[in-house]
Short mmCIF file of C-alpha atoms in Angstrom, two decimals:
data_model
loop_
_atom_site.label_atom_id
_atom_site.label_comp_id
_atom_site.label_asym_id
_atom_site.label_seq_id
_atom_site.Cartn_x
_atom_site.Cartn_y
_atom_site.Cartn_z
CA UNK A 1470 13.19 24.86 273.62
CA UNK A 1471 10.20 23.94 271.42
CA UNK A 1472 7.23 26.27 270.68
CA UNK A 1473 4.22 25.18 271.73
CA UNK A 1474 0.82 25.25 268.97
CA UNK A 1475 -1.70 27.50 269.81
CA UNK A 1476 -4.99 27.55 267.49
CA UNK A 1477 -8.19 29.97 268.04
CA UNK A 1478 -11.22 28.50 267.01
CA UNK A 1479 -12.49 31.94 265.63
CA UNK A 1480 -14.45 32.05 262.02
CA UNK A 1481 -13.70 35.64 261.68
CA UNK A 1482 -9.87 35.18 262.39
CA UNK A 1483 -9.59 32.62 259.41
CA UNK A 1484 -11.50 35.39 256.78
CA UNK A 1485 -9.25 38.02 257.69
CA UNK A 1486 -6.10 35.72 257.54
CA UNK A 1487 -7.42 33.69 254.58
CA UNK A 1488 -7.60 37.20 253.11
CA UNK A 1489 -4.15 38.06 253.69
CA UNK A 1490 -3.00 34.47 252.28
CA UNK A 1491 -4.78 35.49 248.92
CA UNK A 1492 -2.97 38.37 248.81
CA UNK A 1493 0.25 36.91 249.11
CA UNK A 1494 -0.37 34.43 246.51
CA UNK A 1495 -1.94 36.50 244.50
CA UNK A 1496 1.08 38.70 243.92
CA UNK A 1497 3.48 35.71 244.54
CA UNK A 1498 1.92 33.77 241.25
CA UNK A 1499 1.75 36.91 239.40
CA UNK A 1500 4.55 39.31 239.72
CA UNK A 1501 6.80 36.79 238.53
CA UNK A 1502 4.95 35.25 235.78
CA UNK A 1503 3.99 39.13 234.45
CA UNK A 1504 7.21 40.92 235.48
CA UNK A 1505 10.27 39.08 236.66
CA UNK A 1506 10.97 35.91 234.48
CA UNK A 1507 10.13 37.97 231.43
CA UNK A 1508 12.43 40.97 232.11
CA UNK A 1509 15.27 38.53 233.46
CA UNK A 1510 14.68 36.55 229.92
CA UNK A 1511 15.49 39.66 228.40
CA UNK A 1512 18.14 40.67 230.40
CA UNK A 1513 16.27 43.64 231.84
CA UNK A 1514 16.79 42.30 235.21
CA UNK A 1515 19.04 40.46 237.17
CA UNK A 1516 18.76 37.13 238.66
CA UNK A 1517 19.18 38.51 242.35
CA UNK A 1518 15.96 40.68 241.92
CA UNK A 1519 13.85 37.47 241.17
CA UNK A 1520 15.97 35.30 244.29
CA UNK A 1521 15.34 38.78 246.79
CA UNK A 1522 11.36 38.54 245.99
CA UNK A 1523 11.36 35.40 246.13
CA UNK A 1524 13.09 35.54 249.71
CA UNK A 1525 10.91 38.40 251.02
CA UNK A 1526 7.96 36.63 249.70
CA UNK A 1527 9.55 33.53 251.94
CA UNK A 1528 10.03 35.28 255.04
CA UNK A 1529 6.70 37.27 254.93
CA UNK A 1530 4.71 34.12 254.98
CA UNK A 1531 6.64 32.19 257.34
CA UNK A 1532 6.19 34.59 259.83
CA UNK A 1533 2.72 34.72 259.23
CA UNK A 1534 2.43 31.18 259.66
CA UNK A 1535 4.38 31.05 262.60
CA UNK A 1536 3.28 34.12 264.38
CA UNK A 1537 -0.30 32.15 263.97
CA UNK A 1538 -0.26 28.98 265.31
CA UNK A 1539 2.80 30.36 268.15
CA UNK A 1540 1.31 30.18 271.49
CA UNK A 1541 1.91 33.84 272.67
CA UNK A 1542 2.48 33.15 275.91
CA UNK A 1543 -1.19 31.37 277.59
CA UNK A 1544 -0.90 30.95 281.24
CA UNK A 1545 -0.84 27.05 282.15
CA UNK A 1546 -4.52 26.31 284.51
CA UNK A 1547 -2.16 25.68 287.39
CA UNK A 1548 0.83 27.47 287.06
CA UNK A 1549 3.99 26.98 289.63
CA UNK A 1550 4.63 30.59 291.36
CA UNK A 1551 7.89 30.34 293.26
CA UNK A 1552 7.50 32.04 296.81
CA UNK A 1553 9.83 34.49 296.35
CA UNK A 1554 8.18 35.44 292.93
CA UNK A 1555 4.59 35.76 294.55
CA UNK A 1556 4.21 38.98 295.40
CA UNK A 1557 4.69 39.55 291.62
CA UNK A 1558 1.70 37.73 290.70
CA UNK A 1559 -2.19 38.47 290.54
CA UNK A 1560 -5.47 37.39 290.39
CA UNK A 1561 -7.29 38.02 287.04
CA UNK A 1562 -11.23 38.60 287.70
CA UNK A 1563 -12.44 37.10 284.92
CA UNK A 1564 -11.03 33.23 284.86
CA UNK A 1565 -9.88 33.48 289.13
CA UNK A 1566 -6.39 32.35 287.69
CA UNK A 1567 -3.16 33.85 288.89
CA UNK A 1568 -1.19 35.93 286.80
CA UNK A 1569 2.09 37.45 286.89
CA UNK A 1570 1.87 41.38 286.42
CA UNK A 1571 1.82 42.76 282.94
CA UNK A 1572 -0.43 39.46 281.74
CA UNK A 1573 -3.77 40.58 280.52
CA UNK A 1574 -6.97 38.27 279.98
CA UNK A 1575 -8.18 38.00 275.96
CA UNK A 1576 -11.70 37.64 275.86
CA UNK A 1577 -11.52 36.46 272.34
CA UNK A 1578 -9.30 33.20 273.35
CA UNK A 1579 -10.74 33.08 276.19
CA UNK A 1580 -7.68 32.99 278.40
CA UNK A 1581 -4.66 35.17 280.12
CA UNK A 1582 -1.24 35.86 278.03
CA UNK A 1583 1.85 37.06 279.68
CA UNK A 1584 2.75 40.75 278.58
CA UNK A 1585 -0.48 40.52 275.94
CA UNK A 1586 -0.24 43.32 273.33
CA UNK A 1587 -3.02 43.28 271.63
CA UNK A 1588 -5.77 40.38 269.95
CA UNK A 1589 -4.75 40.52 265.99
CA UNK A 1590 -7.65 38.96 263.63
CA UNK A 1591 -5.41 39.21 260.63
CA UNK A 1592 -3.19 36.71 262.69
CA UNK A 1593 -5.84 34.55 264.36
CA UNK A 1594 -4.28 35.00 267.41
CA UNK A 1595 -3.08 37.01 270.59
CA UNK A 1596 0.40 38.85 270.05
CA UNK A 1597 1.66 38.62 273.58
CA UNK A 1598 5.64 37.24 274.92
CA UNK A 1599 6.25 34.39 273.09
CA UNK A 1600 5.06 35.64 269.61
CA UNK A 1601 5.13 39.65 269.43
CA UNK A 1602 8.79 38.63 267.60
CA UNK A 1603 7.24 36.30 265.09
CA UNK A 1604 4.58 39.46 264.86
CA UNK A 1605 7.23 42.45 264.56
CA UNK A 1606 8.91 40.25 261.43
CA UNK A 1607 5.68 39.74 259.96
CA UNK A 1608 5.06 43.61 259.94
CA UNK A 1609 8.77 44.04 258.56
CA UNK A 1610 8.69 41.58 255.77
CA UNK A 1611 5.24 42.50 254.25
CA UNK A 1612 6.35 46.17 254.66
CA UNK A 1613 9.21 45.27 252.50
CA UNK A 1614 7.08 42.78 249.67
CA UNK A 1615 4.64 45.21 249.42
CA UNK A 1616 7.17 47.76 248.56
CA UNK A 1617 9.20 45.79 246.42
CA UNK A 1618 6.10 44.77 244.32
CA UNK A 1619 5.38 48.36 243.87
CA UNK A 1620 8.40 49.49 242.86
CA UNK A 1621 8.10 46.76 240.17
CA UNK A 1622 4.78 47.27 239.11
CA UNK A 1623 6.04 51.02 238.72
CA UNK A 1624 9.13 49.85 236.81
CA UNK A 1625 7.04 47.74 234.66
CA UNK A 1626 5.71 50.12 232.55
CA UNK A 1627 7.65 53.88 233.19
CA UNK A 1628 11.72 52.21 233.46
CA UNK A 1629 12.48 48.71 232.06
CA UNK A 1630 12.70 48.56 228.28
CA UNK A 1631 9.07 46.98 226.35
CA UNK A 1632 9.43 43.13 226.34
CA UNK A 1633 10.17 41.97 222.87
CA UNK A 1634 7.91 38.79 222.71
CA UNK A 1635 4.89 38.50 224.12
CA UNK A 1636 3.89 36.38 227.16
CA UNK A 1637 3.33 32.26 226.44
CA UNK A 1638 -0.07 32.85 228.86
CA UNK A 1639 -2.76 34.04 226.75
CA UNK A 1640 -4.55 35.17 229.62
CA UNK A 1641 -2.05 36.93 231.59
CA UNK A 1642 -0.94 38.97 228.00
CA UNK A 1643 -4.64 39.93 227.79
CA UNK A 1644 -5.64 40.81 231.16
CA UNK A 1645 -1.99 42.03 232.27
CA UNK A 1646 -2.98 45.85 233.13
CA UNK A 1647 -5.72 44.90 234.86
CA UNK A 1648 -3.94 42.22 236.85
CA UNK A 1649 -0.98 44.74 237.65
CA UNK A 1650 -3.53 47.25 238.79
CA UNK A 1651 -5.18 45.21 241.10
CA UNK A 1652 -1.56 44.19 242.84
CA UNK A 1653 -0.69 47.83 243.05
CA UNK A 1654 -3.85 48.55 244.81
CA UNK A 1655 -3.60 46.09 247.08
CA UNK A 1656 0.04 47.04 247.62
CA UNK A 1657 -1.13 50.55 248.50
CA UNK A 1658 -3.54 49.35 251.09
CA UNK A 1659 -1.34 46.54 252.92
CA UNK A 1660 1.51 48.88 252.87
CA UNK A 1661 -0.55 51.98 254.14
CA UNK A 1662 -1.98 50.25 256.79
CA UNK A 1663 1.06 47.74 257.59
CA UNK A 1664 3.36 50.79 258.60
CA UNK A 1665 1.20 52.17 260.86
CA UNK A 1666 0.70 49.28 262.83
CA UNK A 1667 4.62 48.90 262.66
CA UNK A 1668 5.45 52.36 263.79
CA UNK A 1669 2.93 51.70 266.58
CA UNK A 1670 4.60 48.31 268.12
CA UNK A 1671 8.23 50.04 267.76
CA UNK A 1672 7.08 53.25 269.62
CA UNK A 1673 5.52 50.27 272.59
CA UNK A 1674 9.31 48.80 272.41
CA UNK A 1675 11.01 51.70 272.32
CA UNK A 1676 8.73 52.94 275.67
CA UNK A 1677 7.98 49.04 276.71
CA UNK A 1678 4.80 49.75 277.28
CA UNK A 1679 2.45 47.10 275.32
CA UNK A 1680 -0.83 48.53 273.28
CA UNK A 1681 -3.10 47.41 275.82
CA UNK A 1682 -1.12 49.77 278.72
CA UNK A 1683 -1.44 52.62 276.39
CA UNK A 1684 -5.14 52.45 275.89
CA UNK A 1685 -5.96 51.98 280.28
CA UNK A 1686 -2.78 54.88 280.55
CA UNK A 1687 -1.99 52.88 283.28
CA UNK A 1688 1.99 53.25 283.10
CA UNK A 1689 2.21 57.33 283.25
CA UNK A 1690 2.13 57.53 286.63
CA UNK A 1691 4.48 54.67 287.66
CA UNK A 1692 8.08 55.65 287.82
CA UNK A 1693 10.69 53.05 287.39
CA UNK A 1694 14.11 53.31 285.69
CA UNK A 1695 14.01 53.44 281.54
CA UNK A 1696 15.65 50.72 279.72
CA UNK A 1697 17.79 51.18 276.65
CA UNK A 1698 16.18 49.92 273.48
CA UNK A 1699 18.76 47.30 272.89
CA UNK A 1700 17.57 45.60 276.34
CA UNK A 1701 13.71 45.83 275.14
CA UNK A 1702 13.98 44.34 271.44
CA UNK A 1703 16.63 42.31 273.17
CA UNK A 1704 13.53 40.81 275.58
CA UNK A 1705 10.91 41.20 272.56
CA UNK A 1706 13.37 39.01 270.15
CA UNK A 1707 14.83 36.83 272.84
CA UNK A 1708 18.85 37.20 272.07
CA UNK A 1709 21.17 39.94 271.95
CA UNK A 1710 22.38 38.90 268.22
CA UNK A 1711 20.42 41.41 266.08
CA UNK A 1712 21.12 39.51 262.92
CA UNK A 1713 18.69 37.21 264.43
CA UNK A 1714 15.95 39.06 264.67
CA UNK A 1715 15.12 39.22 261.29
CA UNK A 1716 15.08 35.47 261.17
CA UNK A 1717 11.85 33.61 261.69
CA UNK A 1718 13.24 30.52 261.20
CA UNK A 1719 14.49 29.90 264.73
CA UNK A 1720 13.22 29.36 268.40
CA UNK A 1721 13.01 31.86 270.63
CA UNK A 1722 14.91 31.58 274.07
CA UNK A 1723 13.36 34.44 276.65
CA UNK A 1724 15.18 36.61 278.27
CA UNK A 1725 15.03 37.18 281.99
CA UNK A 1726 13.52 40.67 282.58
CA UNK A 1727 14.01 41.65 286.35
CA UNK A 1728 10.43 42.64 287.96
CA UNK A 1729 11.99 46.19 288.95
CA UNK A 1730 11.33 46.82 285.49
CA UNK A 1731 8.12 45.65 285.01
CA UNK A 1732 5.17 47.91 284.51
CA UNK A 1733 2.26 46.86 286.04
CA UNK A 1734 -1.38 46.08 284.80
#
C-alpha cells in the first residue's frame, strides 16, 4: 500500500526544518572530514565506526524526510462510514466533517487527522496514524547521531592518540576547535531536547493516550481494558516484527485496532 504526499504550505515549518537539515549536514560534512577518515588513516579507528555514522546519519534523515512529506492520516472530504461503524464516528465543529473518534482537527493544516498527536514545526507536519512511526524513528535515530557525534568529539581530543600529519584542508586544520565546538553544542541541545520529546511519545504508547488527550485530560475518567505495549507499538509501527520498526525504509500496513479500545476525543 503506497503512502500518500502530504505538504503544509507553512513558512515557519520550513525555518525550523531547514534548521534541522543544517544541522545534520553540518555535522555530516564535518565529523568525518575532522575526525573519522583521519583517525581510520591512522588506524585509530576502525572502518565500522565510519560505516555506523554513516548509517545513523542515513536513517536520521530519511526519517525526517519521510515523516515530512507522510500524510499522517487527513480525513478524505467525503469519507465512506460503514453503517455498522457509524456510531463510532463524529462531527468535528470546525470543518462540519465526520470523524471517527480519537481524530482531532489541526488548525495549522487546516484539516482533521485520525488519532492526531500533536502539530510538529520541526517536521512541517501533523504526527498523527499514518506517520507517528516515521516520527518515533526520527526521535530514535537523532537521539543516537547526536550521541555518537559527542562521544567522538569527546574522543577527539581526551582518548584517540594526536594525528601524526596534519589535515590536507587548510581551513578545517585552522578553524578545527572552533568547528568541533560548535557540533558539540549543537549536539548538547538536539540531544537535550530530542529525549524529552522521546520519553514523552513512549510514555503516550505505553498509556495510548496521544499528547493532545493528555493536555484536554479527557481519558482519566473513561475506563476500558489496558492493552499490552506490544499491541500499542504494534498499532503505532503497523507489524508485529519489531526488527521492523527501526526501519524507515518500508510502508506501513495498519493494524486493525477494535473500537472497544479506543479512547475517545
Amino acid at each position: 500500500m503506497g503512502q500518500r504526499i502530504h505538504f503544509v504550505v507553512d513558512p515557519q515549518g520550513w525555518c525550523c526544518m531547514g534548521l534541522i537539515i543544517f544541522v545534520w549536514l553540518y555535522n555530516t560534512i564535518f565529523i568525518p572530514k575532522v575526525i573519522l577518515f583521519p583517525h581510520y588513516e591512522e588506524g585509530n579507528i576502525s572502518v565500522v565506526a565510519v560505516l555506523c555514522y554513516y548509517f545513523c546519519s542515513l536513517f536520521c534523515i530519511a526519517s525526517l524526510f519521510r515523516a515530512s512529506v507522510a500524510d499522517p492520516g487527513k480525513l478524505p472530504e467525503n469519507p465512506k462510514i460503514p453503517i455498522t461503524e457509524l456510531e463510532h464516528w463524529e462531527l468535528c465543529n470546525k470543518c462540519n466533517m465526520m470523524r471517527p473518534k480519537r481524530s482531532h482537527h489541526c488548525s495549522r493544516c487546516g484539516h482533521c487527522v485520525r488519532r492526531m498527536d500533536h502539530h510538529c514545526p520541526w517536521i512541517n507536519n501533523c504526527v498523527g496514524e499514518d506517520n507517528h512511526w516515521l516520527f518515533l524513528q526520527l526521535c530514535f535515530y537523532t537521539q543516537i547521531l547526536s550521541s555518537y557525534t559527542l562521544i567522538l568529539d569527546f574522543c577527539h581530543y581526551y582518548y584517540f592518540l594526536p594525528l601524526k600529519k596534519e589535515n590536507w584542508d587548510v581551513f578545517v586544520f585552522r578553524h578545527e576547535l572552533a568547528l568541533l565546538r560548535i557540533s558539540a553544542f549543537m549536539g548538547l541541545i538536539i540531544l537535550g531536547g530530542i529525549s524529552r520529546l522521546f520519553y514523552t511519545q513512549l510514555v503516550g504508547i505505553f498509556t495510548d493516550t496521544t499528547s493532545i488527550e493528555k493536555m484536554s485530560n479527557c481519558c482519566e475518567d473513561i475506563s476500558r481494558p489496558r492493552k499490552p505495549w506490544q499491541q500499542t507499538f504494534s498499532e503505532v509501527f503497523g507489524t508485529h516484527w519489531k526488527i521492523l520498526w527501526f526501519i524507515p525504509f518500508r510502508q506501513r500496513q495498519p493494524l486493525r485496532v477494535p473500537y472497544h479500545f479506543a479512547n475517545h476525543v
